[in-house]
Tab-separated table of C-alpha atoms in Angstrom:
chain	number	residue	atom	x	y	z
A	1	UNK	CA	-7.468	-20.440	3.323
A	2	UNK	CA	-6.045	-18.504	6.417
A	3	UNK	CA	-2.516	-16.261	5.897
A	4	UNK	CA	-0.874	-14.796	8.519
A	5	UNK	CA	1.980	-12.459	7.655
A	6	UNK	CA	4.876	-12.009	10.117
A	7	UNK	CA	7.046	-8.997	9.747
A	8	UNK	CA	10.442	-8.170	11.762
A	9	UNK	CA	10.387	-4.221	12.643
A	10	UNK	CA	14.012	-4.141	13.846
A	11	UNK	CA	13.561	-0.613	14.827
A	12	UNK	CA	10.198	-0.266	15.927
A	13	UNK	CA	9.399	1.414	19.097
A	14	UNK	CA	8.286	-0.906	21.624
A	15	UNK	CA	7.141	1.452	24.227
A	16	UNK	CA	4.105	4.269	23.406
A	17	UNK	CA	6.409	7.279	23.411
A	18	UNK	CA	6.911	8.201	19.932
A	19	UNK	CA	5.127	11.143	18.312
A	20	UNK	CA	1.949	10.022	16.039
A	21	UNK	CA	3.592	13.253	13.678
A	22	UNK	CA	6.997	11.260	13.268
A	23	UNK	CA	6.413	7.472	12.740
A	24	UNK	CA	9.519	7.255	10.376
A	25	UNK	CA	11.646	8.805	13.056
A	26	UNK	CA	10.971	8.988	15.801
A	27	UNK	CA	8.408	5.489	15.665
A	28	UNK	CA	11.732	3.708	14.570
A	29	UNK	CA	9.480	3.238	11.029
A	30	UNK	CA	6.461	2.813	12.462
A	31	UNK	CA	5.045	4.138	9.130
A	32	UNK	CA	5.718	0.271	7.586
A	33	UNK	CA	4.422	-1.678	10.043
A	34	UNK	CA	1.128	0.665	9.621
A	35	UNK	CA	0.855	0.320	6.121
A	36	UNK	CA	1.537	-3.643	6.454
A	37	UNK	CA	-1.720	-3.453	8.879
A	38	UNK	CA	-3.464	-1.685	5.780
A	39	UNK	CA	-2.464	-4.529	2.950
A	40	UNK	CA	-2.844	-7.426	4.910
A	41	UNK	CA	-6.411	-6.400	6.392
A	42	UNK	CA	-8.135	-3.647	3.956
A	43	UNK	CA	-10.427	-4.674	1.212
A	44	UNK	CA	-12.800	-1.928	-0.426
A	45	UNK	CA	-15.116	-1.689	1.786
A	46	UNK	CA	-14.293	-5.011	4.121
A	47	UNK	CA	-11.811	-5.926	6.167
A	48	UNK	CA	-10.071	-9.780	5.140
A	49	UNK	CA	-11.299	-11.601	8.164
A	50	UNK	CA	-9.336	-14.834	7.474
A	51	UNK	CA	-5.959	-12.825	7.754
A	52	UNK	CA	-3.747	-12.049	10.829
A	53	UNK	CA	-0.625	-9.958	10.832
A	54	UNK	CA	2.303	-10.341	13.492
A	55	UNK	CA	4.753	-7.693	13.873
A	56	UNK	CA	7.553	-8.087	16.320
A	57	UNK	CA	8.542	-4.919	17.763
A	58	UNK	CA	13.132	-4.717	18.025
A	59	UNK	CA	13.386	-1.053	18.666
A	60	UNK	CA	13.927	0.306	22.208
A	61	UNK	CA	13.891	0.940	24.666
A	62	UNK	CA	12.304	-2.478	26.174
A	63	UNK	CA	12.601	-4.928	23.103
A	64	UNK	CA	10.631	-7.430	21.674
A	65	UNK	CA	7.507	-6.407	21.664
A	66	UNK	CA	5.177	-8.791	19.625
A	67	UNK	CA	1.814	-7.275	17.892
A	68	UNK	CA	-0.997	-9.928	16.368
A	69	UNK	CA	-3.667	-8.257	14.462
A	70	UNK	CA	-6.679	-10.768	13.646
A	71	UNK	CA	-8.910	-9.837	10.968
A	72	UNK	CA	-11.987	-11.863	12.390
A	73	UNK	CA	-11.793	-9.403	15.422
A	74	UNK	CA	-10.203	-6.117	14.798
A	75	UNK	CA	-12.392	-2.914	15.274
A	76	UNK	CA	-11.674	0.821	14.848
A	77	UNK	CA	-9.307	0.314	12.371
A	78	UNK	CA	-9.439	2.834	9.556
A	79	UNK	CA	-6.883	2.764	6.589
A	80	UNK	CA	-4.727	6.362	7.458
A	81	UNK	CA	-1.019	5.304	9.081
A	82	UNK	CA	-1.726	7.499	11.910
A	83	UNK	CA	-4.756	5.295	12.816
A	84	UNK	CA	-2.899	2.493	13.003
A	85	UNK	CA	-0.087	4.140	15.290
A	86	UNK	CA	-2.447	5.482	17.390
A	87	UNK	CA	-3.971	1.821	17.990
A	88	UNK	CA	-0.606	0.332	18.234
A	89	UNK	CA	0.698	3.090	20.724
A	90	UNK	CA	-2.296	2.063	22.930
A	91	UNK	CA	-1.378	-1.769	22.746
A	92	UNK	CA	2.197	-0.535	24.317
A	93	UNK	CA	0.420	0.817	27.296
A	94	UNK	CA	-0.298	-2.856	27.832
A	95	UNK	CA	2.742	-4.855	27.342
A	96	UNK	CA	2.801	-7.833	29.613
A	97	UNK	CA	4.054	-11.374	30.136
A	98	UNK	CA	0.719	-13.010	29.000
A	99	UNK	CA	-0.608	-12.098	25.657
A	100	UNK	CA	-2.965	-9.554	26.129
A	101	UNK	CA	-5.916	-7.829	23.673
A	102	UNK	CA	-5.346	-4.314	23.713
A	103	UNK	CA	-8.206	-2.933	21.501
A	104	UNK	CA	-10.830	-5.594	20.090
A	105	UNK	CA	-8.511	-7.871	17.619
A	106	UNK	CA	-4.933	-6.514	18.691
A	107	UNK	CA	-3.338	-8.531	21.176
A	108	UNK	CA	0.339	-7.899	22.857
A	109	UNK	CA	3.086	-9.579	24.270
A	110	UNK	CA	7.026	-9.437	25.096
A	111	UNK	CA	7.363	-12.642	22.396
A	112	UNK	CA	10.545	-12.873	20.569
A	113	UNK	CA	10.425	-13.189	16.769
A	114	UNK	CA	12.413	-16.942	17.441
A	115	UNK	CA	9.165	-17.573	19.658
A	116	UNK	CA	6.858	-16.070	17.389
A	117	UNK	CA	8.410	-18.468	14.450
A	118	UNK	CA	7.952	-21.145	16.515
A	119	UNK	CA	4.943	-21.383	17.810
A	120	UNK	CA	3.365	-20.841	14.080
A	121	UNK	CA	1.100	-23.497	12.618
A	122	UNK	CA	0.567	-24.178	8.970
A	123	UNK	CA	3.071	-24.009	6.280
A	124	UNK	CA	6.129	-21.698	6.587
A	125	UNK	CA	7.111	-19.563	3.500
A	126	UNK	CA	9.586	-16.836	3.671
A	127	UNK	CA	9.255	-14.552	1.203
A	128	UNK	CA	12.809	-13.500	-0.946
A	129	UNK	CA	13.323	-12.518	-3.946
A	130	UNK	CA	15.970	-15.294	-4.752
A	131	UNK	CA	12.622	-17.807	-4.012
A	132	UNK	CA	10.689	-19.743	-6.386
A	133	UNK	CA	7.841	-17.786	-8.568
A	134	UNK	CA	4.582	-18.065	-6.666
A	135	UNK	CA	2.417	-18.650	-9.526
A	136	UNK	CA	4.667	-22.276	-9.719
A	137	UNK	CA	4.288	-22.765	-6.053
A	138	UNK	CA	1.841	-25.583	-4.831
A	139	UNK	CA	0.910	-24.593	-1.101
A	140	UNK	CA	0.034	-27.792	1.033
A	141	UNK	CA	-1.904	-26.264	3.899
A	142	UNK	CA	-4.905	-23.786	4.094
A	143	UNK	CA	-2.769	-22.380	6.504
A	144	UNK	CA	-0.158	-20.743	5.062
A	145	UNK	CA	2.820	-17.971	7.210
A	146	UNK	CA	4.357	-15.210	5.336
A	147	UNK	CA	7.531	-14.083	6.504
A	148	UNK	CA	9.010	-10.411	5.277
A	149	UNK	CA	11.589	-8.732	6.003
A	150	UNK	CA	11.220	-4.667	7.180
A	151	UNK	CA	13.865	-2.231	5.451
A	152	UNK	CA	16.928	-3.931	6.856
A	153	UNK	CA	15.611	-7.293	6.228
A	154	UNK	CA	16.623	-11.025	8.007
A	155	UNK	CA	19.773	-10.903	9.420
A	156	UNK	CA	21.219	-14.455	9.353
A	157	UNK	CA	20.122	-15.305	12.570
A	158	UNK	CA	16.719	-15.253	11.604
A	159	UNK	CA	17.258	-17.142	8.235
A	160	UNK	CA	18.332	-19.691	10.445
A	161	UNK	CA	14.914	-20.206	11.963
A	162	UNK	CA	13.707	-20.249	8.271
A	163	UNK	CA	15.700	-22.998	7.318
A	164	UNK	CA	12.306	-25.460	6.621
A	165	UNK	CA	10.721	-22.497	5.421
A	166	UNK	CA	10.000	-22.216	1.537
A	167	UNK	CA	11.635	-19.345	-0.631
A	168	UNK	CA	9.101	-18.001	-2.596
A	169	UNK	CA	9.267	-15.065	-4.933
A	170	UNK	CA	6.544	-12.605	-5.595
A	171	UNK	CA	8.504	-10.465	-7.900
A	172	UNK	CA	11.255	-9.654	-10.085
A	173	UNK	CA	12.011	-6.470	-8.210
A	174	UNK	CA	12.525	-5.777	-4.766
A	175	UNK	CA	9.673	-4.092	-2.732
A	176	UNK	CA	8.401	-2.871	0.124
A	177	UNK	CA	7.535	-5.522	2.972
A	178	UNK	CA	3.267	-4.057	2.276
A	179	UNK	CA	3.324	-4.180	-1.428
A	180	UNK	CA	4.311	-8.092	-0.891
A	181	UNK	CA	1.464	-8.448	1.371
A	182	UNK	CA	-1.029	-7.068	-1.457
A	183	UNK	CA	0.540	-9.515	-4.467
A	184	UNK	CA	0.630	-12.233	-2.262
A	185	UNK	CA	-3.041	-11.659	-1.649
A	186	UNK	CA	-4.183	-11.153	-5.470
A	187	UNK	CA	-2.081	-14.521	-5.944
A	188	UNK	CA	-5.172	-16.247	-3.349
A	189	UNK	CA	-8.192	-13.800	-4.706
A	190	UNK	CA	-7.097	-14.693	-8.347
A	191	UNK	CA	-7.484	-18.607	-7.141
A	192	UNK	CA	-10.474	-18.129	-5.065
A	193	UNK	CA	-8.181	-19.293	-1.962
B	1	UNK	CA	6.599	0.368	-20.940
B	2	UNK	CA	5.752	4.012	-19.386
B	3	UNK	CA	2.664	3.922	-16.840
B	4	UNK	CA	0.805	6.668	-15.852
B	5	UNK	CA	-1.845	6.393	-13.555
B	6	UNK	CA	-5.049	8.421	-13.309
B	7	UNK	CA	-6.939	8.898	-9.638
B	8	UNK	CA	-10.231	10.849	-9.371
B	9	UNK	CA	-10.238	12.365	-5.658
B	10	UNK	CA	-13.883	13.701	-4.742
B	11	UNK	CA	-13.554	14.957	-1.782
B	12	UNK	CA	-9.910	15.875	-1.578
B	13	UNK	CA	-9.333	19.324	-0.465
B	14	UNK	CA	-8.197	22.081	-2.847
B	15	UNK	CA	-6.322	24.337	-0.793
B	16	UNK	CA	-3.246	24.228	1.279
B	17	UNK	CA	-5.772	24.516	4.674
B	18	UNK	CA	-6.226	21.262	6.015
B	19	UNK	CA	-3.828	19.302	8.708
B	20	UNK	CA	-1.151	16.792	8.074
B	21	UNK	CA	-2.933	15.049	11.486
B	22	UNK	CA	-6.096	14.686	9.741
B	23	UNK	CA	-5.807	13.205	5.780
B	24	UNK	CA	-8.785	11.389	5.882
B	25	UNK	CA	-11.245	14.212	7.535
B	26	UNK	CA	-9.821	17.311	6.888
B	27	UNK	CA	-7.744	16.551	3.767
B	28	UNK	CA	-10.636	15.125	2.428
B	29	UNK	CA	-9.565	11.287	1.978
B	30	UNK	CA	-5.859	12.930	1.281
B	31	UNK	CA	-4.765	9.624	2.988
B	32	UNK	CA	-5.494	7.657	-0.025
B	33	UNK	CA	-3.904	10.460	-2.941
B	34	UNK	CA	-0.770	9.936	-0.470
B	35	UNK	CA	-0.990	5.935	-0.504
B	36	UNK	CA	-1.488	5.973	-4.546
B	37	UNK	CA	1.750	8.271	-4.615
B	38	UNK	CA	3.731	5.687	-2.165
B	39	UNK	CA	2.421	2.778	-4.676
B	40	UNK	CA	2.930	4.256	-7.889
B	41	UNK	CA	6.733	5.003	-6.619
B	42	UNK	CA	8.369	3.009	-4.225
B	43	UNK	CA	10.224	-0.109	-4.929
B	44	UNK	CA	12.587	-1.157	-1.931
B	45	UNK	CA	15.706	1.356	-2.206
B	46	UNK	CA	14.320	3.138	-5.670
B	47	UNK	CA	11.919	4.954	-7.158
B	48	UNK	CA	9.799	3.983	-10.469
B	49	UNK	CA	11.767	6.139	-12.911
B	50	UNK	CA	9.231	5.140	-15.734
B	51	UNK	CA	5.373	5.906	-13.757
B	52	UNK	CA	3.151	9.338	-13.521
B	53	UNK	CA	0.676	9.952	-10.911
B	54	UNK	CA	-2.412	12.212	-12.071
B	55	UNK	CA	-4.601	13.184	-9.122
B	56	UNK	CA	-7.193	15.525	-10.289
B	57	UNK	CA	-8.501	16.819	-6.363
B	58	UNK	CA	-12.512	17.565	-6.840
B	59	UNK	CA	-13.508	19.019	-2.863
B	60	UNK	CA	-13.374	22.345	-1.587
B	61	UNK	CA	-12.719	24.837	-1.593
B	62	UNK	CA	-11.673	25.588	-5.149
B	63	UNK	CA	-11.690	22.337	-7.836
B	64	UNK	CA	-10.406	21.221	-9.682
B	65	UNK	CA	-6.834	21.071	-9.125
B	66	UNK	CA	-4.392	18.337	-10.528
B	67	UNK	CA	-1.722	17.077	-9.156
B	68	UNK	CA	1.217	15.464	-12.051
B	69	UNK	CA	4.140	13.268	-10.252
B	70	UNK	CA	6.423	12.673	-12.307
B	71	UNK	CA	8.752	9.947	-11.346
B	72	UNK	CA	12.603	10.434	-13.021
B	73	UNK	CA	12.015	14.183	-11.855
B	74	UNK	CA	10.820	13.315	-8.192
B	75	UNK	CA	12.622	14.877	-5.099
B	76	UNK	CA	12.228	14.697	-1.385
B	77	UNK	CA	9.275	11.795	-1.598
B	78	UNK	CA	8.943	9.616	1.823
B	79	UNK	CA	6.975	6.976	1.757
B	80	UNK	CA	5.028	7.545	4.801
B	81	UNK	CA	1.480	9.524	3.998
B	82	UNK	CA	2.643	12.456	6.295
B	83	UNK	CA	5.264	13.694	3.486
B	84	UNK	CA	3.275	12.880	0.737
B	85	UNK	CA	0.413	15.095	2.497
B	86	UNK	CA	3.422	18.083	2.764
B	87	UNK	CA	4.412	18.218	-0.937
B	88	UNK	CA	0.564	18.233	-1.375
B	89	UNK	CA	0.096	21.482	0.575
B	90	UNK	CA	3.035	22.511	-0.775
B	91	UNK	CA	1.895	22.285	-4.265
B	92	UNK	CA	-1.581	24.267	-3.506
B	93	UNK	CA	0.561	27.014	-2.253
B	94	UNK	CA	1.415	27.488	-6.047
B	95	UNK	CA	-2.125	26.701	-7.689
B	96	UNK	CA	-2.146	29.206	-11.066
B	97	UNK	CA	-3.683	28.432	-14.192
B	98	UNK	CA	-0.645	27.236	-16.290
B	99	UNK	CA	1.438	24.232	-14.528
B	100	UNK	CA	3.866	24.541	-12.577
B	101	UNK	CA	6.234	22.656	-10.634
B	102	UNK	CA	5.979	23.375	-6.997
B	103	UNK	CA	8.796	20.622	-5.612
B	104	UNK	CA	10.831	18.465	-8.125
B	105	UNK	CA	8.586	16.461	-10.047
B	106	UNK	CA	5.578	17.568	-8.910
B	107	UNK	CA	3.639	19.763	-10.882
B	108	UNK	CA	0.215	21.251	-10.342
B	109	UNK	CA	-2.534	22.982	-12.474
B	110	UNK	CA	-6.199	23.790	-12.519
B	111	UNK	CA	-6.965	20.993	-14.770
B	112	UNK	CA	-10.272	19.080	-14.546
B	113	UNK	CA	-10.650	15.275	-14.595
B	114	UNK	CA	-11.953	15.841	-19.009
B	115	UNK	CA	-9.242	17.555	-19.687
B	116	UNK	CA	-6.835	15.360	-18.076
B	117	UNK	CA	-8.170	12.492	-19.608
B	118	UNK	CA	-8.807	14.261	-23.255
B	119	UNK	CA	-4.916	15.523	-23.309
B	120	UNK	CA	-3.676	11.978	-22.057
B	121	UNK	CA	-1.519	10.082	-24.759
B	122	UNK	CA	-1.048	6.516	-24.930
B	123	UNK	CA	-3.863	3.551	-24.612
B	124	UNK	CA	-6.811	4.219	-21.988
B	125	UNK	CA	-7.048	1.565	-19.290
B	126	UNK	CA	-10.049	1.978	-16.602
B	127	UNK	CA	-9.639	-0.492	-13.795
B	128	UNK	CA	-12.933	-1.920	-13.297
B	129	UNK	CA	-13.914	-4.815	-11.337
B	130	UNK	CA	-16.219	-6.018	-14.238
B	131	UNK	CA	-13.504	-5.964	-16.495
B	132	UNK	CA	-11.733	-8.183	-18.676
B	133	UNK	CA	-8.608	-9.951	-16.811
B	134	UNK	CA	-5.731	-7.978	-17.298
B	135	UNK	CA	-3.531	-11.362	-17.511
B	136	UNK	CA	-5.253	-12.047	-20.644
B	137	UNK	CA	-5.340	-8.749	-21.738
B	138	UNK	CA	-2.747	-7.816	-24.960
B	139	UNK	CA	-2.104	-4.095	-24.467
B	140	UNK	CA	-1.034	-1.988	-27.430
B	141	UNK	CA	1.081	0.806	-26.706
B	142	UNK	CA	4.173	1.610	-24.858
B	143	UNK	CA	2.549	3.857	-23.178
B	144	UNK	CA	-0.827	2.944	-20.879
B	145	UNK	CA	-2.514	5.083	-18.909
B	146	UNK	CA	-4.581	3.582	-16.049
B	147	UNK	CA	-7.446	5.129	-14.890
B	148	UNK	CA	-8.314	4.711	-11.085
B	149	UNK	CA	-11.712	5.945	-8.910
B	150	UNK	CA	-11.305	6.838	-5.486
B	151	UNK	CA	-13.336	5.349	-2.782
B	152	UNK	CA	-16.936	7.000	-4.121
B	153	UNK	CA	-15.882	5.557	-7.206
B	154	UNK	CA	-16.411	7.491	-10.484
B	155	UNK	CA	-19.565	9.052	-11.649
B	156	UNK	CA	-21.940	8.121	-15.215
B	157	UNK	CA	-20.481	11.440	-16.493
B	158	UNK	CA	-17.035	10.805	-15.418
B	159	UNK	CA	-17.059	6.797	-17.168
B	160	UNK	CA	-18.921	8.425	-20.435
B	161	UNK	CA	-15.053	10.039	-21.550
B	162	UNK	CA	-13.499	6.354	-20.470
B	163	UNK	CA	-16.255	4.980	-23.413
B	164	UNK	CA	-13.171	3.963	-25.560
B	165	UNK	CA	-11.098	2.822	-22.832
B	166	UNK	CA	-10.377	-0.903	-22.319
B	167	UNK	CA	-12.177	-2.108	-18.904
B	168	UNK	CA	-9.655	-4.179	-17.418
B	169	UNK	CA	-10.143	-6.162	-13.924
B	170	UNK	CA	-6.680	-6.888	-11.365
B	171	UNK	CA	-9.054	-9.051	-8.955
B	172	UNK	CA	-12.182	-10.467	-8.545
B	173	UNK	CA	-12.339	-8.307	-4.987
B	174	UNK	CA	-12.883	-4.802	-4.934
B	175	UNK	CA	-9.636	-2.956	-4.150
B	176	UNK	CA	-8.016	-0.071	-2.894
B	177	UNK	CA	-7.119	2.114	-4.761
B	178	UNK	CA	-3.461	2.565	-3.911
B	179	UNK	CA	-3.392	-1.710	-4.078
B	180	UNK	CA	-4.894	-1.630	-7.721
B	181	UNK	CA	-2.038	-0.259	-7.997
B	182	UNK	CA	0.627	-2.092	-6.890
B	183	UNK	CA	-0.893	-5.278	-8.734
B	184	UNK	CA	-0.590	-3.653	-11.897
B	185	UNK	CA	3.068	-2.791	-11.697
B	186	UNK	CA	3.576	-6.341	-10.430
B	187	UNK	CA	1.766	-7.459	-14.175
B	188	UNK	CA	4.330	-5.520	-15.729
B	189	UNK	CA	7.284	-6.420	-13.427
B	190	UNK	CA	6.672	-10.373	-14.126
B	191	UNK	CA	6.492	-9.305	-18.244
B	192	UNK	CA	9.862	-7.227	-17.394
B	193	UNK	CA	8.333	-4.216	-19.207
């Protein structure tokens, strides 16, 4: 079973000048998008190798940026926020046209979160709290894309891309965008997916 | 349903001298006390009104010290790790031998990791992974108290005063602490208690 998560950081910096000391400010909350890196990769003492994460970057000043971290290849990851900004701030020194790998599993590029969508392969699931309970859910790939929401959430633009996407629920309350990533993970461990 | 959970920090320093750039190194693993915090709390646009955090901080240069959080007293929480880490130093500016609360709803002491867990009310939980599965687990109180080691893990002595504690497993991986405990409020979320 391979998940990818997708998250939409409508604020996130997308060039490398914001201070490691301020990732909720002045990083445009930075600080989620580095603790999404944590749930979806960081097992005890692993890393979940059959796991990517996308982030696409909205914030200024040269928006979208598109981040994919793949668990098969990342290195020098360690678990701290400011470890993850740091290795994101260097993938921003190398934002081009083409997709490029940044540090050893992080790759970069100026995609759009309608590209990102589209491009995906496997089974689309968007994750809302209105959706159906996971634990009733039967997935039909062993590829399966998670798509959250940051602080702001989907505007209804990017529901729109959803559209074929399943609504599935993880909870009765509403969380943060990298507690979802760790439920939705115990939901696969628990099932041996 | 009040939760309070219990995290056993080694290595985590035990005086105000260590930098808000460097949790993991010079805080001692601080990173993960400040990840626990974020999990125990946060829910999207609220905090968890009905949870405690224990942190009982074991490295130098002067343990033990415990740290209570206390959530329907909490003040001036972020969820990033960098503010968690600052109402940390803040509290062991105020380190005496009776508690006391150094910011709203946190309160710190000298207490060691016994006689946290001897004054504790309420049923003993310890998170294990050779537990029993906490979905088929009937807990008895109103009150459980969940006991949580840190990435070392806890020691012979340390497990001989969980003896009469249930051992209850989240996953069949070995987690994080911090995502233990996020999957355990999500048990209690589906239950609505």
């Amino acid at each position: 079973m391979k998940k990818i998560f997708i998250l939409k950081a409508s604020k996130a910096k997308t060039s490398k000048d914001f201070s490691l000391n301020d990732l909720p400010g002045d990083g445009g909350r930075m600080d989620i998008v580095a603790r999404c890196v944590n749930s979806a990769f960081f097992l005890s003492h692993d890393l979940r190798k059959d796991t990517e994460f996308i982030v696409v970057l909205e914030g200024g000043p040269d928006p979208p940026v598109t981040l994919r971290f793949v668990g098969s290849k990342l290195k020098y990851l360690s678990p701290d926020e400011r470890c993850t900004g740091g290795l994101i701030k260097k993938a921003l020194e190398k934002v081009t046209a083409k997709e490029t790998e940044s540090t050893p599993g992080i790759f970069v590029s100026k995609k759009s979160f309608l590209e990102v969508i589209n491009e995906l392969e496997g089974e689309l699931v968007y994750l809302h709290e209105n959706g159906e309970d996971i634990q009733n859910v039967d997935f039909d790939s062993d590829k399966i894309c998670f798509v959250l929401g940051d602080h702001l959430g989907l505007s209804q633009d990017d529901e729109s891309l959803l559209k074929t996407a399943k609504r599935v629920s993880i909870s009765p309350m509403v969380l943060h965008a990298d507690h979802c990533i760790i439920i939705v993970h115990n939901v696969f461990d628990r099932k041996n997916l």
